[in-house]
Coordinates of C-alpha atoms and ligand atoms in Angstrom, one line a residue:
M1 CA 84.8 82.9 123.8
S2 CA 85.3 86.6 124.3
K3 CA 85.5 89.8 122.4
T4 CA 88.5 92.1 122.4
I5 CA 88.9 95.6 120.9
S6 CA 92.1 97.0 119.6
I7 CA 92.3 100.7 119.7
N8 CA 94.6 103.1 117.8
A9 CA 93.8 106.6 119.0
G10 CA 95.3 109.6 117.1
S11 CA 95.0 113.2 118.0
S12 CA 91.7 113.6 116.2
S13 CA 90.9 110.0 115.3
L14 CA 90.2 106.6 116.8
K15 CA 90.7 103.4 114.8
W16 CA 89.3 100.2 116.2
Q17 CA 88.9 96.6 115.4
L18 CA 86.7 94.0 117.3
Y19 CA 88.0 90.5 117.5
L20 CA 86.4 87.2 118.6
M21 CA 89.2 85.6 120.7
P22 CA 91.0 83.3 120.8
E23 CA 89.7 82.5 117.3
E24 CA 91.3 85.8 116.1
K25 CA 88.2 86.5 113.9
V26 CA 87.5 90.1 113.0
L27 CA 83.9 90.8 113.8
A28 CA 83.9 94.5 113.0
K29 CA 86.1 97.5 112.5
G30 CA 85.8 101.2 112.3
L31 CA 87.2 104.7 112.4
L32 CA 86.1 107.8 114.1
E33 CA 87.5 110.9 112.5
R34 CA 87.6 114.6 113.1
I35 CA 87.1 114.2 116.9
G36 CA 86.9 117.6 118.5
L37 CA 85.8 119.2 115.2
K38 CA 82.4 119.8 113.6
D39 CA 81.0 117.1 111.3
S40 CA 83.0 114.2 112.8
I41 CA 82.6 110.9 110.9
S42 CA 82.1 107.5 112.4
T43 CA 82.5 104.5 110.0
V44 CA 81.6 100.9 111.1
K45 CA 82.4 98.0 108.8
F46 CA 81.0 94.5 109.5
D47 CA 79.4 91.6 107.5
G48 CA 80.4 93.3 104.3
R49 CA 78.5 96.4 105.2
S50 CA 79.9 99.9 105.7
E51 CA 77.9 102.3 107.8
K52 CA 78.8 105.9 108.0
Q53 CA 77.4 108.7 110.1
V54 CA 78.3 112.3 110.5
L55 CA 77.9 113.9 113.9
D56 CA 79.8 116.1 116.3
I57 CA 82.2 114.2 118.5
E58 CA 83.6 116.4 121.3
D59 CA 86.4 114.2 122.6
H60 CA 87.8 110.7 122.9
T61 CA 85.4 109.7 125.7
Q62 CA 82.4 110.6 123.5
A63 CA 84.1 108.7 120.6
V64 CA 84.3 105.6 122.7
K65 CA 80.7 105.9 123.8
I66 CA 79.6 106.2 120.1
L67 CA 81.7 103.2 119.1
L68 CA 80.2 101.1 121.9
D69 CA 76.7 102.3 121.0
D70 CA 77.2 101.4 117.4
L71 CA 78.3 97.9 118.3
K72 CA 74.9 97.4 120.0
R73 CA 72.9 99.4 117.4
F74 CA 74.2 97.1 114.6
N75 CA 73.7 94.0 116.7
I76 CA 77.4 93.2 116.6
I77 CA 77.2 92.7 120.3
E78 CA 74.1 92.3 122.5
S79 CA 75.6 93.7 125.7
Y80 CA 78.8 95.3 126.8
D81 CA 79.5 92.2 129.0
E82 CA 80.6 90.4 125.9
I83 CA 83.7 92.7 125.6
T84 CA 86.3 91.3 128.0
G85 CA 89.4 93.1 126.8
V86 CA 90.8 96.2 125.2
G87 CA 94.3 96.8 123.9
H88 CA 95.6 100.3 123.2
R89 CA 98.4 101.2 120.9
V90 CA 100.7 103.7 122.4
V91 CA 103.4 105.4 120.3
A92 CA 106.1 106.2 122.8
G93 CA 107.0 103.9 125.7
G94 CA 110.4 105.4 126.2
E95 CA 113.0 103.3 128.1
Y96 CA 110.3 102.5 130.7
F97 CA 108.0 100.1 128.8
K98 CA 110.0 97.1 127.6
D99 CA 106.9 95.1 127.1
S100 CA 103.1 95.7 126.9
A101 CA 101.5 96.4 130.3
L102 CA 98.2 96.1 132.2
V103 CA 96.6 99.5 132.5
D104 CA 96.4 101.1 136.0
E105 CA 96.5 104.7 137.0
E106 CA 100.3 104.7 137.3
V107 CA 100.7 103.3 133.7
I108 CA 98.4 106.0 132.3
Q109 CA 100.4 108.7 134.1
K110 CA 103.6 107.3 132.7
V111 CA 102.1 107.3 129.2
E112 CA 101.1 110.9 129.8
E113 CA 104.6 111.8 131.1
L114 CA 106.1 110.2 128.0
S115 CA 104.2 112.8 125.9
L116 CA 107.4 114.7 125.8
L117 CA 108.7 112.1 123.3
A118 CA 105.5 112.0 121.2
P119 CA 103.6 115.2 121.8
L120 CA 100.9 114.5 119.1
H121 CA 100.3 110.9 119.9
N122 CA 100.7 110.0 123.6
P123 CA 98.1 112.4 124.9
A124 CA 95.6 111.1 122.4
N125 CA 96.5 107.5 123.3
A126 CA 96.1 108.3 127.0
A127 CA 92.7 109.9 126.3
G128 CA 91.6 106.7 124.6
I129 CA 92.7 104.6 127.6
R130 CA 90.9 106.9 130.1
A131 CA 87.7 106.9 128.0
F132 CA 87.6 103.1 128.1
R133 CA 88.4 102.9 131.8
E134 CA 85.5 105.2 132.5
I135 CA 83.0 103.3 130.5
L136 CA 84.2 99.7 130.9
P137 CA 86.3 99.8 134.1
D138 CA 86.3 96.0 134.7
I139 CA 87.7 94.6 131.5
T140 CA 91.3 93.6 130.9
S141 CA 93.0 96.7 129.6
V142 CA 96.5 96.5 128.0
V143 CA 98.8 99.1 126.5
V144 CA 101.0 98.0 123.6
F145 CA 103.9 100.2 122.7
D146 CA 105.3 101.0 119.2
T147 CA 108.8 101.2 120.8
S148 CA 108.9 98.1 123.1
F149 CA 110.2 95.7 120.4
H150 CA 113.2 98.0 119.9
T151 CA 114.2 98.2 123.6
T152 CA 116.6 95.3 122.8
M153 CA 118.9 97.5 120.7
P154 CA 122.4 97.7 121.9
E155 CA 123.6 101.1 123.3
K156 CA 125.9 101.6 120.3
A157 CA 122.8 101.5 118.1
Y158 CA 120.5 103.7 120.1
R159 CA 122.9 106.4 121.3
Y160 CA 123.6 109.4 119.2
P161 CA 127.1 110.9 119.1
I162 CA 126.0 114.1 120.8
P163 CA 127.1 115.3 124.3
T164 CA 126.1 112.6 126.9
K165 CA 124.0 115.0 129.0
Y166 CA 121.4 115.2 126.3
Y167 CA 120.9 111.5 126.7
T168 CA 121.0 111.5 130.5
E169 CA 119.1 114.7 131.1
N170 CA 116.9 115.0 128.0
K171 CA 116.5 111.3 127.1
V172 CA 117.6 111.9 123.5
R173 CA 118.3 108.5 122.0
K174 CA 116.9 106.2 119.3
Y175 CA 113.6 104.7 120.2
G176 CA 112.3 103.6 116.8
A177 CA 108.6 102.8 116.0
H178 CA 106.3 100.3 114.2
G179 CA 107.6 97.8 116.7
T180 CA 104.4 95.6 116.7
S181 CA 104.6 95.4 112.9
H182 CA 108.3 94.5 112.7
E183 CA 107.8 91.8 115.4
Y184 CA 104.7 90.4 113.7
V185 CA 106.2 90.1 110.2
A186 CA 109.6 88.8 111.5
K187 CA 107.8 85.9 113.4
D188 CA 105.5 85.2 110.4
A189 CA 108.5 85.2 108.0
A190 CA 110.2 82.5 110.2
K191 CA 107.0 80.4 109.9
V192 CA 106.9 80.9 106.1
L193 CA 110.6 80.0 105.9
G194 CA 110.0 77.0 108.1
R195 CA 112.9 77.8 110.4
P196 CA 113.1 78.8 114.1
I197 CA 113.4 82.6 114.4
E198 CA 116.4 82.1 116.8
E199 CA 118.4 81.0 113.7
L200 CA 117.5 83.9 111.5
K201 CA 118.9 87.3 110.5
L202 CA 116.0 89.3 109.0
I203 CA 115.6 92.8 107.6
T204 CA 112.0 93.9 107.9
C205 CA 110.9 96.8 105.8
H206 CA 107.6 98.4 106.9
I207 CA 107.0 100.7 104.0
G208 CA 103.7 102.7 104.2
N209 CA 103.0 106.3 104.5
G210 CA 105.3 106.1 107.5
A211 CA 108.2 103.8 106.8
S212 CA 110.9 102.1 108.9
I213 CA 113.4 99.3 108.4
T214 CA 114.6 97.0 111.2
A215 CA 117.5 94.6 111.6
V216 CA 116.2 91.6 113.5
D217 CA 118.7 89.1 114.9
K218 CA 117.4 85.9 116.4
G219 CA 114.0 87.5 116.8
V220 CA 115.1 90.7 118.5
S221 CA 115.5 94.2 117.1
V222 CA 119.2 95.2 117.0
D223 CA 118.7 98.4 115.0
T224 CA 116.0 100.4 113.4
S225 CA 115.8 103.3 111.0
M226 CA 113.4 105.6 112.8
G227 CA 115.2 107.5 115.5
F228 CA 114.4 109.7 118.5
T229 CA 111.0 110.3 116.7
P230 CA 109.4 108.7 113.6
L231 CA 111.0 111.5 111.5
G232 CA 114.3 109.7 111.1
G233 CA 115.4 106.9 108.7
V234 CA 114.1 106.4 105.2
M235 CA 112.2 109.0 103.2
M236 CA 108.4 108.8 103.7
G237 CA 105.1 110.1 102.4
T238 CA 105.6 113.6 104.0
R239 CA 108.6 113.1 106.3
T240 CA 112.2 113.6 105.4
G241 CA 113.8 110.6 107.0
D242 CA 117.5 111.3 107.7
I243 CA 118.9 114.7 106.6
D244 CA 122.0 116.6 107.5
P245 CA 121.0 118.5 110.7
A246 CA 123.0 121.5 109.6
I247 CA 120.2 122.2 107.0
I248 CA 118.0 123.4 109.9
P249 CA 120.1 126.3 111.3
Y250 CA 120.9 127.2 107.7
L251 CA 117.3 127.5 106.7
M252 CA 116.5 129.3 109.9
Q253 CA 119.1 131.9 108.9
Y254 CA 118.3 132.3 105.3
T255 CA 114.5 131.7 104.8
D256 CA 111.4 132.9 106.6
D257 CA 110.0 129.4 106.9
F258 CA 111.9 128.2 109.9
N259 CA 111.1 130.7 112.7
T260 CA 109.7 128.4 115.4
P261 CA 110.1 124.8 116.5
E262 CA 106.6 124.2 115.2
D263 CA 107.6 125.6 111.7
I264 CA 110.6 123.3 111.5
S265 CA 108.6 120.3 112.7
R266 CA 105.8 121.0 110.2
V267 CA 108.0 121.4 107.2
L268 CA 110.1 118.3 108.0
N269 CA 107.1 116.1 109.1
R270 CA 104.3 117.2 106.9
E271 CA 105.6 119.0 103.8
S272 CA 108.6 116.9 102.9
G273 CA 109.2 113.3 101.6
L274 CA 107.4 112.2 98.5
L275 CA 105.1 115.2 98.7
G276 CA 108.0 117.7 99.1
V277 CA 110.0 116.4 96.2
S278 CA 107.2 115.6 93.8
E279 CA 105.2 118.8 94.7
K280 CA 102.3 116.6 93.8
S281 CA 101.3 113.9 96.3
S282 CA 102.4 112.0 99.3
D283 CA 100.7 108.9 98.0
M284 CA 102.8 106.3 96.1
R285 CA 100.0 105.5 93.7
D286 CA 99.8 109.1 92.6
I287 CA 103.6 109.3 92.3
H288 CA 103.8 106.2 90.1
E289 CA 100.9 107.4 88.0
A290 CA 102.6 110.7 87.4
M291 CA 106.0 109.0 86.9
R292 CA 104.5 106.8 84.1
A293 CA 103.1 109.9 82.5
G294 CA 106.6 111.4 82.3
D295 CA 106.6 113.7 85.4
A296 CA 110.2 114.3 86.2
K297 CA 109.6 115.4 89.8
A298 CA 107.6 112.3 90.5
Q299 CA 110.3 110.2 89.0
L300 CA 112.9 111.8 91.3
A301 CA 110.7 111.3 94.3
N302 CA 110.4 107.6 93.4
D303 CA 114.2 107.4 92.8
I304 CA 115.1 109.0 96.2
F305 CA 112.6 106.8 98.0
V306 CA 114.1 103.6 96.5
D307 CA 117.6 104.8 97.1
R308 CA 117.1 105.4 100.8
I309 CA 115.5 102.0 101.3
Q310 CA 118.4 100.3 99.5
K311 CA 120.9 102.2 101.6
Y312 CA 119.2 101.1 104.9
I313 CA 119.0 97.5 103.7
G314 CA 122.8 97.8 102.9
Q315 CA 123.4 99.2 106.4
Y316 CA 121.6 96.4 108.1
L317 CA 123.3 93.7 105.9
A318 CA 126.4 95.1 107.5
V319 CA 124.9 95.3 111.0
L320 CA 123.7 91.7 110.9
N321 CA 126.8 90.6 108.9
G322 CA 124.5 89.1 106.3
A323 CA 120.8 88.2 106.2
D324 CA 118.5 85.3 105.5
A325 CA 115.6 87.3 104.3
I326 CA 114.3 90.8 103.5
I327 CA 110.6 91.3 104.3
F328 CA 108.3 93.9 102.8
T329 CA 105.1 95.0 104.6
A330 CA 102.6 97.9 105.0
G331 CA 100.8 99.8 102.3
I332 CA 103.6 100.2 99.8
G333 CA 105.6 97.1 100.8
E334 CA 102.6 94.9 100.4
N335 CA 101.1 96.4 97.3
S336 CA 103.8 98.0 95.2
V337 CA 105.3 95.5 92.8
T338 CA 107.3 98.3 91.3
I339 CA 109.0 99.4 94.6
R340 CA 109.9 95.8 95.5
E341 CA 111.4 95.2 92.1
L342 CA 113.3 98.5 92.0
V343 CA 114.7 98.1 95.5
I344 CA 115.7 94.4 95.2
N345 CA 117.0 94.4 91.6
G346 CA 119.3 97.3 92.4
I347 CA 121.0 95.3 95.3
S348 CA 121.1 91.9 93.7
W349 CA 124.9 91.7 94.3
F350 CA 124.0 90.7 97.9
G351 CA 122.3 87.5 96.7
C352 CA 118.7 88.6 96.7
D353 CA 116.3 88.7 93.7
V354 CA 112.6 88.8 92.9
D355 CA 111.0 86.3 90.6
P356 CA 108.7 88.4 88.3
E357 CA 106.2 85.6 88.3
K358 CA 105.9 85.7 92.1
N359 CA 106.3 89.5 92.5
V360 CA 102.8 90.3 91.4
R361 CA 99.8 92.1 92.8
G362 CA 98.4 90.3 95.9
A363 CA 101.7 88.4 96.4
E364 CA 102.2 86.9 99.8
G365 CA 105.1 84.8 101.1
V366 CA 108.4 84.2 99.2
I367 CA 108.8 86.3 96.0
S368 CA 112.5 85.4 95.3
N369 CA 113.8 82.6 93.2
P370 CA 114.4 79.3 95.1
D371 CA 118.2 79.6 94.9
A372 CA 118.4 83.2 96.2
K373 CA 120.9 83.4 99.1
V374 CA 118.8 86.2 100.7
K375 CA 115.1 85.4 100.4
V376 CA 112.6 88.2 99.7
L377 CA 109.2 87.9 101.3
V378 CA 105.9 89.9 101.3
I379 CA 104.1 89.5 104.7
P380 CA 100.9 91.6 105.3
T381 CA 101.3 93.3 108.6
D382 CA 98.6 93.1 111.3
E383 CA 99.3 95.5 114.1
E384 CA 95.7 95.2 115.4
L385 CA 96.0 91.5 115.8
V386 CA 99.3 91.8 117.7
I387 CA 97.4 94.1 120.1
A388 CA 94.5 91.7 120.5
R389 CA 96.9 88.8 121.1
D390 CA 98.7 90.8 123.8
V391 CA 95.4 91.3 125.6
E392 CA 94.8 87.6 125.5
R393 CA 98.3 87.0 126.9
F394 CA 97.6 89.3 129.9
K395 CA 94.1 87.7 130.4
N396 CA 95.7 84.4 130.8
Q397 CA 98.4 85.5 133.2
Ligands
ADP1 P1 100.1 104.4 107.1 O1 101.5 104.6 107.5 O2 99.3 105.6 107.0 O3 99.4 103.2 107.8 P2 99.9 102.6 104.8 O4 100.6 101.4 105.4 O5 98.4 102.4 104.7 O6 100.2 103.9 105.6 O7 100.5 102.9 103.4 C1 100.0 103.9 102.6 C2 100.8 103.9 101.3 O8 100.6 102.7 100.6 C3 100.4 105.1 100.3 O9 101.6 105.7 99.8 C4 99.7 104.3 99.2 O10 99.9 104.9 98.0 C5 100.5 103.0 99.2 N1 99.8 102.0 98.5 C6 98.6 101.4 98.7 N2 98.3 100.5 97.7 C7 99.3 100.7 96.8 C8 99.5 100.1 95.5 N3 98.7 99.2 94.9 N4 100.6 100.5 94.8 C9 101.5 101.4 95.3 N5 101.3 101.9 96.5 C10 100.2 101.6 97.2

């Protein structure tokens, strides 16, 4: 019996979850926010309690110290010896990490090197890894990459039709993201369908604030909607998804908003998507509330959102030459009855449908009619659990 922590470190935050393994029982979870700023917030949830404290957290090392102290303070653990493993989510693994890996100095350096591909995320991930290594040097420490699951994509899917030197010299290719989530829901869907994953063609739709869709053939990713970075693919809360790249030089020339790479990145990553179109919110709940009150911009934001998801599902039906099931997961995919209904009803020609009696709040498992050719499922994702399981896998090697 041992305790394992999964860590998801952002540039100014650190999300964690403590598991009892191999039982896979969540003992506690929490979030440290505003790291490096004044009035940082640490929240710990356990036994139905939620404890919040406001303090100044300087950096990720201090954040890890606070989190470990909190575990003792709230009697969630008695001593640090009980923690035998830690798993760190890392956003970009490039072409180098095809699987999760045991942490050593070389691995950390590689994660730092790959910051070129995820400048906001990888340095924060590496800081989290170093912080744990400093405080708990002897536990099994594993890095789990958002991109690993997609390293099985064929070259025709991951290469862009731009001059080859940008691939060979600058590593510009499709890497995708949300890999742990797509892998988890694909495997779980196979269980729910009662069929071996090796027999299945699946389209997994991770639709949250960030959103991506993956074509999974026989359990492996063969194409995914996010691209070189998580900006590509379907429309998202604040990200554009795919747009015509010619828009960028055009706006550089004719507006004052696109002067630097940072400007371009900010507009496309943080000011676009649902927020940009609705001019109201990046949150689907707000969009739907406004839409029902007759707000035309919110309606349009919803319509574009649904349209882009439908088009990607259509693409992947072509890539896979058919599919056994379409799976919805993440914040919107798991919770929005409306989005699931709009997306699927509009593409019913392909042989999928939703049963209104099954497509309800809190639905899990199959939500299509029994005779649907392409089943539709809701599978709650659990990226933290995938990370904790990976730590177990390395412990047992
Ligand atoms: P992140 O990418 O930040 O992890 P999440 O997976 O948590 O995002 O998804 C957040 C999104 O889920 C938000 O747009 C939120 O509005 C949406 N969401 C959560 N609950 C509901 C709901 N009941 N109906 C519609 N959308 C929901």
